[in-house]
Amino acid sequence: MLDRDSNTEYYFGSEKKCTYGKDHHCLSEWQACSTTPYCVWPATNTWLCLGVSTLIEKLSPQKTRNMAGQQIVFIDFSMNNFEYFISDGWLWSFKNSTVIFIVDTPMAPFANYWFDQMRTLEISGGIIYADDTITQIIRKIISIVGGSIILPNSNKPRITINEFAILRLLYRGVSPKRMAAFFQTSVNVIYANKSKIEKKFNCSIKRLPRAGST
């Protein structure tokens, strides 16, 4: 479940904030009062909001008009927001939206995993990586808004379904021994997967951000 304080988007052009509800009422209200049809979630990174605004301004008026009628959400897919993305159901809240992940380098493997889940849920969208150039980013936005499928960078690692299941339990403090019993496998297998996950994140699971951590 998403945290109430952070489950917020900034709606450019309407100078308002609202909760992203399951019925998407906020998007309907926003579309009625804004000519710039996109938002950023969660709305805690002022610099990211400014950066997205600058990128949208670089689009031609025709491309901006093509965004009309769509529910476009830029997701701040950064390490600071890790706890939101460890939940099974967070992506379902954006079922009726076009979702664009803006990803920092350590989170690329996790974003690639969730892109696969987007395809399964038939949610349109794509990924903007930290090392994409401005030209690449603008092209991606135009293509995604136009309905094209931009596949993740195959050179970047991704978390597998099995690794996600193990990561989620380790993150929540379940011991490898208990997990081995649950998955009917050996403790060595759990530790091997743990090592693979930490290598992909370039970070110990114990050091991944949690609510209230500083």
XYZ file of N, CA and C in Angstrom:
642
model
N 0.846 -1.189 0.000
C 0.000 0.000 0.000
C 0.883 1.241 0.000
N 0.492 2.240 -0.738
C 1.289 3.448 -0.844
C 1.066 4.342 0.363
N 2.136 4.998 0.778
C 2.067 5.889 1.920
C 1.217 7.109 1.603
N 0.350 7.484 2.518
C -0.596 8.570 2.268
C 0.105 9.886 1.974
N 1.178 10.175 2.716
C 1.845 11.463 2.552
C 2.561 11.588 1.219
N 2.968 10.459 0.640
C 3.726 10.511 -0.604
C 2.910 10.083 -1.806
N 1.688 9.607 -1.569
C 0.835 9.136 -2.653
C 0.179 10.333 -3.328
N 1.023 11.204 -3.855
C 0.571 12.485 -4.375
C 1.268 12.777 -5.685
N 0.562 13.450 -6.573
C 1.154 13.877 -7.826
C 1.123 15.393 -7.897
N 2.033 15.949 -8.667
C 1.965 17.374 -8.941
C 1.401 17.550 -10.337
N 0.331 18.310 -10.443
C -0.333 18.493 -11.727
C 0.091 19.818 -12.332
N 0.920 19.762 -13.348
C 1.453 20.964 -13.947
C 0.356 21.736 -14.664
N 0.297 23.042 -14.387
C -0.677 23.900 -15.035
C -1.879 24.184 -14.165
N -2.128 23.344 -13.156
C -3.313 23.557 -12.334
C -2.976 24.003 -10.920
N -1.679 23.944 -10.557
C -1.218 24.371 -9.242
C -2.028 23.708 -8.130
N -2.159 22.394 -8.210
C -2.900 21.680 -7.188
C -2.248 20.327 -6.957
N -2.487 19.775 -5.793
C -2.057 18.426 -5.492
C -3.274 17.629 -5.054
N -3.245 16.343 -5.311
C -4.324 15.505 -4.815
C -3.838 14.072 -4.726
N -4.577 13.262 -4.004
C -4.220 11.864 -3.854
C -4.565 11.098 -5.116
N -3.690 10.182 -5.499
C -3.965 9.340 -6.653
C -4.899 8.240 -6.197
N -6.191 8.454 -6.372
C -7.187 7.516 -5.888
C -7.415 6.381 -6.852
N -8.027 5.314 -6.349
C -8.240 4.135 -7.182
C -9.204 4.416 -8.326
N -10.037 5.447 -8.178
C -10.976 5.780 -9.239
C -10.430 6.841 -10.183
N -9.213 7.325 -9.905
C -8.534 8.287 -10.771
C -9.314 9.594 -10.914
N -10.077 9.964 -9.867
C -10.822 11.216 -9.942
C -9.886 12.408 -10.107
N -8.714 12.327 -9.489
C -7.803 13.469 -9.540
C -7.350 13.740 -10.969
N -7.165 12.689 -11.762
C -6.745 12.898 -13.136
C -7.840 13.583 -13.943
N -9.073 13.193 -13.709
C -10.174 13.819 -14.433
C -10.286 15.293 -14.071
N -10.170 15.603 -12.779
C -10.238 16.992 -12.343
C -9.087 17.794 -12.945
N -7.925 17.174 -12.966
C -6.750 17.875 -13.470
C -6.857 18.166 -14.956
N -7.344 17.188 -15.734
C -7.444 17.394 -17.170
C -8.377 18.547 -17.504
N -9.353 18.763 -16.641
C -10.313 19.827 -16.902
C -9.722 21.206 -16.651
N -8.649 21.278 -15.837
C -8.140 22.595 -15.470
C -6.743 22.855 -16.008
N -6.170 21.923 -16.747
C -4.800 22.095 -17.204
C -4.676 21.796 -18.684
N -3.746 22.504 -19.341
C -3.490 22.246 -20.755
C -2.223 21.426 -20.935
N -1.579 21.047 -19.850
C -0.352 20.259 -19.905
C -0.617 18.906 -19.266
N -0.945 17.895 -20.058
C -1.501 16.647 -19.528
C -0.473 15.650 -19.007
N 0.174 15.965 -17.916
C 1.074 14.999 -17.307
C 1.251 15.333 -15.835
N 1.784 14.380 -15.100
C 2.044 14.599 -13.688
C 3.246 13.768 -13.268
N 3.746 14.049 -12.079
C 4.906 13.352 -11.531
C 4.503 12.729 -10.206
N 4.857 11.459 -10.013
C 4.554 10.765 -8.755
C 5.796 10.032 -8.260
N 6.076 10.038 -6.948
C 5.461 10.930 -5.955
C 6.009 12.343 -6.097
N 5.273 13.300 -5.589
C 5.622 14.710 -5.810
C 6.550 15.227 -4.722
N 7.627 14.508 -4.456
C 8.542 14.899 -3.389
C 9.868 15.425 -3.917
N 10.121 15.257 -5.215
C 11.390 15.663 -5.812
C 11.162 16.895 -6.682
N 11.392 18.062 -6.101
C 11.142 19.316 -6.811
C 11.987 19.437 -8.065
N 13.239 18.986 -7.988
C 14.132 19.090 -9.138
C 13.665 18.204 -10.280
N 13.147 17.033 -9.954
C 12.638 16.156 -11.000
C 11.413 16.775 -11.669
N 10.520 17.338 -10.863
C 9.338 18.005 -11.427
C 9.753 19.113 -12.383
N 10.763 19.880 -11.982
C 11.256 20.960 -12.835
C 11.883 20.398 -14.107
N 12.635 19.305 -13.962
C 13.270 18.696 -15.125
C 12.261 18.173 -16.129
N 11.214 17.526 -15.634
C 10.173 17.021 -16.534
C 9.486 18.183 -17.240
N 9.207 19.244 -16.491
C 8.574 20.419 -17.077
C 9.429 20.994 -18.204
N 10.739 21.045 -17.978
C 11.655 21.564 -18.996
C 11.651 20.681 -20.240
N 11.609 19.370 -20.039
C 11.582 18.444 -21.177
C 10.306 18.608 -21.996
N 9.176 18.729 -21.308
C 7.904 18.873 -22.016
C 7.893 20.160 -22.836
N 8.526 21.200 -22.297
C 8.583 22.471 -23.018
C 9.369 22.357 -24.318
N 10.262 21.364 -24.396
C 11.060 21.171 -25.603
C 10.278 20.474 -26.716
N 9.120 19.916 -26.374
C 8.307 19.258 -27.387
C 7.596 20.301 -28.239
N 7.363 19.960 -29.480
C 6.646 20.868 -30.366
C 5.189 20.957 -29.934
N 4.496 22.050 -30.277
C 3.069 22.166 -29.931
C 2.251 20.979 -30.426
N 2.608 20.446 -31.601
C 1.879 19.304 -32.141
C 2.045 18.085 -31.245
N 3.281 17.844 -30.774
C 3.527 16.701 -29.908
C 2.816 16.875 -28.573
N 2.770 18.106 -28.078
C 2.069 18.363 -26.826
C 0.581 18.113 -26.985
N 0.018 18.513 -28.125
C -1.405 18.265 -28.369
C -1.693 16.776 -28.443
N -0.724 16.000 -28.937
C -0.914 14.554 -29.029
C -1.040 13.909 -27.649
N -0.581 14.621 -26.603
C -0.668 14.100 -25.244
C -2.054 14.300 -24.654
N -2.848 15.157 -25.276
C -4.172 15.476 -24.745
C -5.030 14.220 -24.667
N -5.760 14.102 -23.580
C -6.648 12.965 -23.393
C -5.978 11.762 -22.763
N -4.649 11.776 -22.652
C -3.933 10.681 -22.017
C -3.646 11.009 -20.556
N -3.560 9.975 -19.751
C -3.181 10.124 -18.353
C -1.712 9.719 -18.240
N -0.828 10.684 -18.385
C 0.607 10.411 -18.433
C 1.221 10.683 -17.067
N 1.868 9.670 -16.517
C 2.460 9.785 -15.192
C 3.953 9.469 -15.281
N 4.781 10.433 -14.892
C 6.218 10.209 -14.774
C 6.494 9.714 -13.355
N 7.070 8.524 -13.248
C 7.341 7.916 -11.945
C 8.783 8.197 -11.533
N 8.952 8.763 -10.355
C 10.289 9.003 -9.803
C 10.831 7.671 -9.278
N 11.433 6.899 -10.185
C 11.896 5.552 -9.851
C 13.332 5.632 -9.337
N 13.471 6.261 -8.186
C 14.792 6.450 -7.591
C 14.932 5.598 -6.339
N 16.165 5.434 -5.891
C 16.438 4.610 -4.718
C 15.710 5.130 -3.484
N 15.529 6.443 -3.388
C 14.837 7.015 -2.232
C 13.395 6.534 -2.119
N 12.820 6.109 -3.242
C 11.426 5.652 -3.254
C 11.316 4.132 -3.305
N 12.394 3.453 -2.975
C 12.449 1.999 -3.117
C 11.276 1.299 -2.440
N 10.905 1.760 -1.258
C 9.895 1.042 -0.477
C 8.547 0.963 -1.190
N 8.223 1.952 -2.015
C 6.962 1.897 -2.751
C 6.957 0.753 -3.759
N 8.121 0.500 -4.374
C 8.191 -0.433 -5.494
C 8.396 -1.882 -5.064
N 8.559 -2.124 -3.769
C 8.703 -3.488 -3.275
C 7.334 -4.124 -3.044
N 6.292 -3.310 -3.126
C 4.927 -3.807 -2.966
C 4.453 -4.482 -4.253
N 3.619 -5.498 -4.114
C 3.091 -6.203 -5.281
C 2.156 -5.337 -6.115
N 1.315 -4.538 -5.443
C 0.193 -3.933 -6.141
C 0.309 -2.473 -6.506
N 1.466 -1.835 -6.280
C 1.542 -0.387 -6.488
C 1.252 0.000 -7.938
N 1.705 -0.809 -8.889
C 1.563 -0.447 -10.297
C 0.110 -0.471 -10.752
N -0.702 -1.282 -10.087
C -2.112 -1.400 -10.470
C -2.842 -0.067 -10.337
N -2.368 0.805 -9.440
C -2.996 2.118 -9.268
C -2.923 2.953 -10.538
N -1.991 2.610 -11.438
C -1.791 3.377 -12.665
C -2.280 2.611 -13.891
N -3.226 1.721 -13.671
C -3.715 0.835 -14.725
C -4.186 1.605 -15.951
N -4.832 2.739 -15.751
C -5.413 3.489 -16.863
C -4.528 4.641 -17.331
N -3.250 4.569 -17.006
C -2.329 5.651 -17.343
C -1.240 5.174 -18.298
N -0.567 6.136 -18.913
C 0.688 5.876 -19.609
C 1.801 6.203 -18.628
N 2.617 5.219 -18.295
C 3.582 5.345 -17.204
C 5.001 5.408 -17.762
N 5.743 6.426 -17.341
C 7.135 6.579 -17.766
C 8.018 6.598 -16.522
N 8.865 5.586 -16.381
C 9.793 5.524 -15.256
C 10.990 6.429 -15.532
N 11.327 7.284 -14.580
C 12.574 8.048 -14.635
C 13.492 7.426 -13.591
N 14.533 6.746 -14.057
C 15.259 5.784 -13.237
C 16.675 6.257 -12.934
N 17.070 6.177 -11.652
C 18.478 6.420 -11.355
C 19.247 5.111 -11.558
N 20.557 5.202 -11.641
C 21.382 4.067 -12.066
C 21.193 2.807 -11.227
N 21.207 2.876 -9.882
C 21.078 1.638 -9.102
C 19.729 0.942 -9.271
N 18.701 1.693 -9.666
C 17.352 1.132 -9.738
C 17.003 0.560 -11.111
N 17.921 0.641 -12.067
C 17.632 0.142 -13.415
C 17.198 -1.327 -13.427
N 17.859 -2.231 -12.662
C 17.407 -3.632 -12.673
C 15.969 -3.799 -12.179
N 15.584 -2.983 -11.193
C 14.236 -3.058 -10.638
C 13.221 -2.469 -11.619
N 13.589 -1.373 -12.272
C 12.703 -0.766 -13.269
C 12.464 -1.723 -14.431
N 13.510 -2.443 -14.832
C 13.355 -3.415 -15.917
C 12.395 -4.537 -15.522
N 12.463 -4.947 -14.258
C 11.513 -5.954 -13.763
C 10.084 -5.426 -13.858
N 9.874 -4.191 -13.379
C 8.518 -3.649 -13.357
C 8.006 -3.319 -14.755
N 8.908 -3.074 -15.692
C 8.457 -2.890 -17.076
C 7.795 -4.170 -17.581
N 8.386 -5.319 -17.252
C 7.781 -6.593 -17.651
C 6.395 -6.755 -17.039
N 6.234 -6.292 -15.795
C 4.923 -6.376 -15.149
C 3.931 -5.418 -15.813
N 4.417 -4.273 -16.267
C 3.567 -3.344 -17.014
C 2.994 -4.013 -18.247
N 3.842 -4.749 -18.958
C 3.382 -5.439 -20.166
C 2.313 -6.467 -19.811
N 2.520 -7.180 -18.703
C 1.553 -8.187 -18.270
C 0.208 -7.548 -17.937
N 0.253 -6.370 -17.296
C -0.967 -5.663 -16.908
C -1.543 -4.825 -18.046
N -0.879 -4.855 -19.201
C -1.296 -4.083 -20.376
C -1.311 -2.584 -20.087
N -0.300 -2.142 -19.339
C -0.101 -0.714 -19.080
C 0.955 -0.215 -20.057
N 0.649 0.847 -20.767
C 1.610 1.389 -21.724
C 2.620 2.272 -21.003
N 3.816 2.365 -21.572
C 4.832 3.206 -20.948
C 6.229 2.809 -21.361
N 7.205 3.295 -20.605
C 8.592 3.009 -20.925
C 9.517 3.489 -19.827
N 10.812 3.409 -20.102
C 11.833 3.728 -19.101
C 12.794 4.774 -19.647
N 13.074 5.784 -18.830
C 14.138 6.746 -19.108
C 15.262 6.463 -18.123
N 16.431 6.118 -18.654
C 17.567 5.773 -17.802
C 18.417 7.001 -17.486
N 19.218 6.872 -16.440
C 20.055 7.988 -16.000
C 21.088 8.376 -17.046
N 21.513 7.414 -17.878
C 22.540 7.716 -18.868
C 21.971 8.014 -20.255
N 20.655 8.153 -20.370
C 20.064 8.584 -21.637
C 20.415 10.049 -21.897
N 20.675 10.383 -23.145
C 20.920 11.779 -23.498
C 19.592 12.528 -23.589
N 19.658 13.852 -23.603
C 18.445 14.657 -23.737
C 17.705 14.294 -25.018
N 18.452 14.116 -26.098
C 17.826 13.744 -27.373
C 17.120 12.400 -27.262
N 17.767 11.428 -26.620
C 17.149 10.112 -26.444
C 15.891 10.207 -25.581
N 15.957 11.015 -24.532
C 14.810 11.158 -23.631
C 13.612 11.743 -24.370
N 13.845 12.800 -25.134
C 12.749 13.434 -25.873
C 12.157 12.465 -26.889
N 13.021 11.722 -27.581
C 12.531 10.734 -28.548
C 11.708 9.653 -27.862
N 12.153 9.223 -26.691
C 11.408 8.205 -25.953
C 10.030 8.718 -25.556
N 9.978 9.939 -25.031
C 8.691 10.499 -24.608
C 7.734 10.584 -25.795
N 8.226 11.084 -26.919
C 7.388 11.208 -28.114
C 6.892 9.836 -28.569
N 7.784 8.845 -28.570
C 7.410 7.500 -29.019
C 6.408 6.853 -28.075
N 6.649 6.985 -26.768
C 5.757 6.368 -25.783
C 4.373 6.991 -25.846
N 4.329 8.325 -25.902
C 3.043 9.020 -25.992
C 2.322 8.648 -27.282
N 3.106 8.382 -28.329
C 2.517 7.996 -29.607
C 2.068 6.548 -29.667
N 2.292 5.802 -28.586
C 1.820 4.427 -28.522
C 2.846 3.368 -28.864
N 4.083 3.778 -29.129
C 5.125 2.804 -29.460
C 5.624 2.100 -28.202
N 6.095 0.875 -28.370
C 6.675 0.114 -27.270
C 8.190 0.270 -27.318
N 8.746 0.870 -26.276
C 10.194 1.044 -26.174
C 10.706 0.015 -25.174
N 11.341 -1.021 -25.667
C 11.809 -2.088 -24.788
C 12.985 -1.622 -23.934
N 13.142 -2.193 -22.735
C 14.272 -1.828 -21.877
C 15.607 -2.126 -22.541
N 16.628 -1.429 -22.089
C 17.982 -1.646 -22.583
C 18.431 -3.061 -22.208
N 18.692 -3.882 -23.220
C 19.051 -5.280 -22.974
C 20.431 -5.425 -22.335
N 21.225 -4.361 -22.367
C 22.555 -4.406 -21.759
C 22.520 -4.150 -20.260
N 21.362 -3.751 -19.759
C 21.233 -3.477 -18.330
C 20.604 -4.688 -17.638
N 21.067 -5.016 -16.429
C 20.522 -6.182 -15.721
C 19.076 -5.955 -15.301
N 18.407 -7.040 -14.965
C 17.047 -6.942 -14.460
C 16.847 -7.943 -13.338
N 15.949 -7.598 -12.438
C 15.556 -8.511 -11.377
C 14.562 -9.514 -11.957
N 14.770 -10.803 -11.692
C 13.851 -11.825 -12.177
C 12.668 -11.970 -11.217
N 11.660 -12.711 -11.640
C 10.490 -12.934 -10.788
C 10.891 -13.632 -9.493
N 11.733 -14.649 -9.597
C 12.178 -15.368 -8.399
C 12.996 -14.467 -7.484
N 13.854 -13.643 -8.083
C 14.664 -12.726 -7.284
C 13.791 -11.692 -6.586
N 12.737 -11.245 -7.258
C 11.832 -10.286 -6.625
C 11.174 -10.897 -5.391
N 10.732 -12.149 -5.504
C 10.092 -12.816 -4.366
C 11.053 -12.919 -3.185
N 12.304 -13.244 -3.471
C 13.311 -13.358 -2.414
C 13.674 -11.984 -1.865
N 13.845 -11.018 -2.750
C 14.175 -9.655 -2.332
C 13.114 -9.095 -1.395
N 11.862 -9.274 -1.746
C 10.777 -8.719 -0.932
C 10.797 -9.293 0.479
N 11.033 -10.596 0.596
C 11.050 -11.224 1.915
C 12.289 -10.828 2.714
N 13.444 -10.787 2.050
C 14.661 -10.359 2.740
C 14.530 -8.919 3.214
N 13.950 -8.079 2.373
C 13.760 -6.668 2.714
C 12.875 -6.516 3.949
N 11.932 -7.435 4.094
C 11.003 -7.388 5.228
C 11.526 -8.137 6.448
N 12.758 -8.639 6.356
C 13.394 -9.222 7.525
C 13.223 -10.712 7.705
N 12.687 -11.404 6.707
C 12.538 -12.855 6.806
C 13.921 -13.496 6.672
N 14.227 -14.452 7.523
C 15.551 -15.071 7.523
C 15.712 -16.016 6.330
N 16.940 -16.161 5.816
C 17.189 -17.105 4.716
C 16.763 -18.534 5.061
N 16.946 -18.937 6.313
C 16.561 -20.293 6.720
C 15.056 -20.488 6.594
N 14.301 -19.505 7.051
C 12.841 -19.599 6.957
C 12.390 -19.555 5.500
N 13.067 -18.743 4.695
C 12.722 -18.657 3.280
C 13.011 -19.968 2.564
N 14.119 -20.605 2.914
C 14.469 -21.878 2.292
C 13.388 -22.920 2.555
N 12.864 -22.922 3.780
C 11.791 -23.859 4.112
C 10.525 -23.525 3.325
N 10.237 -22.240 3.193
C 9.030 -21.807 2.483
C 9.099 -22.177 1.000
N 10.261 -21.940 0.378
C 10.421 -22.216 -1.048
C 10.838 -23.662 -1.327
N 11.009 -24.431 -0.255
C 11.421 -25.830 -0.372
C 12.728 -25.956 -1.162
N 13.702 -25.204 -0.716
C 15.021 -25.228 -1.335
C 16.069 -25.135 -0.232
N 17.324 -25.046 -0.600
C 18.388 -24.985 0.399
C 18.705 -23.539 0.769
N 19.300 -23.375 1.935
C 19.727 -22.045 2.373
C 20.778 -21.495 1.420
N 21.616 -22.371 0.885
C 22.658 -21.935 -0.051
C 22.054 -21.295 -1.302
N 20.931 -21.832 -1.764
C 20.257 -21.263 -2.936
C 19.747 -19.856 -2.620
N 19.195 -19.679 -1.433
C 18.706 -18.355 -1.025
C 19.863 -17.360 -0.973
N 20.975 -17.774 -0.383
C 22.128 -16.880 -0.293
C 22.710 -16.574 -1.678
N 22.673 -17.554 -2.568
C 23.171 -17.325 -3.926
C 22.324 -16.275 -4.637
N 21.007 -16.372 -4.472
C 20.116 -15.373 -5.069
C 20.295 -14.011 -4.418
N 20.487 -14.008 -3.116
C 20.732 -12.753 -2.398
C 21.974 -12.061 -2.955
N 23.015 -12.837 -3.197
C 24.250 -12.280 -3.743
C 24.027 -11.694 -5.135
N 23.250 -12.380 -5.965
C 22.954 -11.885 -7.309
C 22.181 -10.569 -7.250
N 21.198 -10.514 -6.355
C 20.380 -9.305 -6.214
C 21.240 -8.120 -5.791
N 22.074 -8.333 -4.785
C 22.908 -7.245 -4.274
C 23.928 -6.789 -5.318
N 24.383 -7.708 -6.138
C 25.311 -7.335 -7.209
C 24.609 -6.453 -8.234
N 23.350 -6.771 -8.538
C 22.602 -5.972 -9.509
C 22.315 -4.574 -8.978
N 22.005 -4.473 -7.692
C 21.743 -3.166 -7.085
C 23.031 -2.445 -6.692
N 24.134 -3.200 -6.659
C 25.398 -2.654 -6.157
C 25.201 -2.096 -4.747
N 24.430 -2.855 -3.957
C 24.071 -2.389 -2.618
C 23.591 -3.577 -1.795
N 23.970 -3.618 -0.520
C 23.454 -4.641 0.378
C 21.959 -4.429 0.597
N 21.203 -5.515 0.678
C 19.762 -5.401 0.918
C 19.492 -4.695 2.238
N 20.353 -4.897 3.216
C 20.174 -4.240 4.513
C 20.288 -2.721 4.408
N 20.959 -2.238 3.369
C 21.171 -0.801 3.222
C 20.128 -0.141 2.318
N 19.196 -0.916 1.787
C 18.150 -0.327 0.955
C 17.263 0.574 1.808
N 16.840 1.725 1.281
C 16.062 2.686 2.075
C 14.759 2.103 2.595
N 14.413 2.525 3.807
C 13.152 2.148 4.431
C 12.484 3.388 4.987
N 11.188 3.300 5.200
C 10.448 4.440 5.744
C 11.043 4.843 7.079
N 11.272 6.145 7.234
C 11.799 6.651 8.490
C 13.304 6.624 8.575
N 13.969 6.009 7.559
C 15.429 5.970 7.584
C 15.976 7.307 7.141
N 17.173 7.638 7.575
C 17.782 8.914 7.223
C 19.057 8.684 6.446
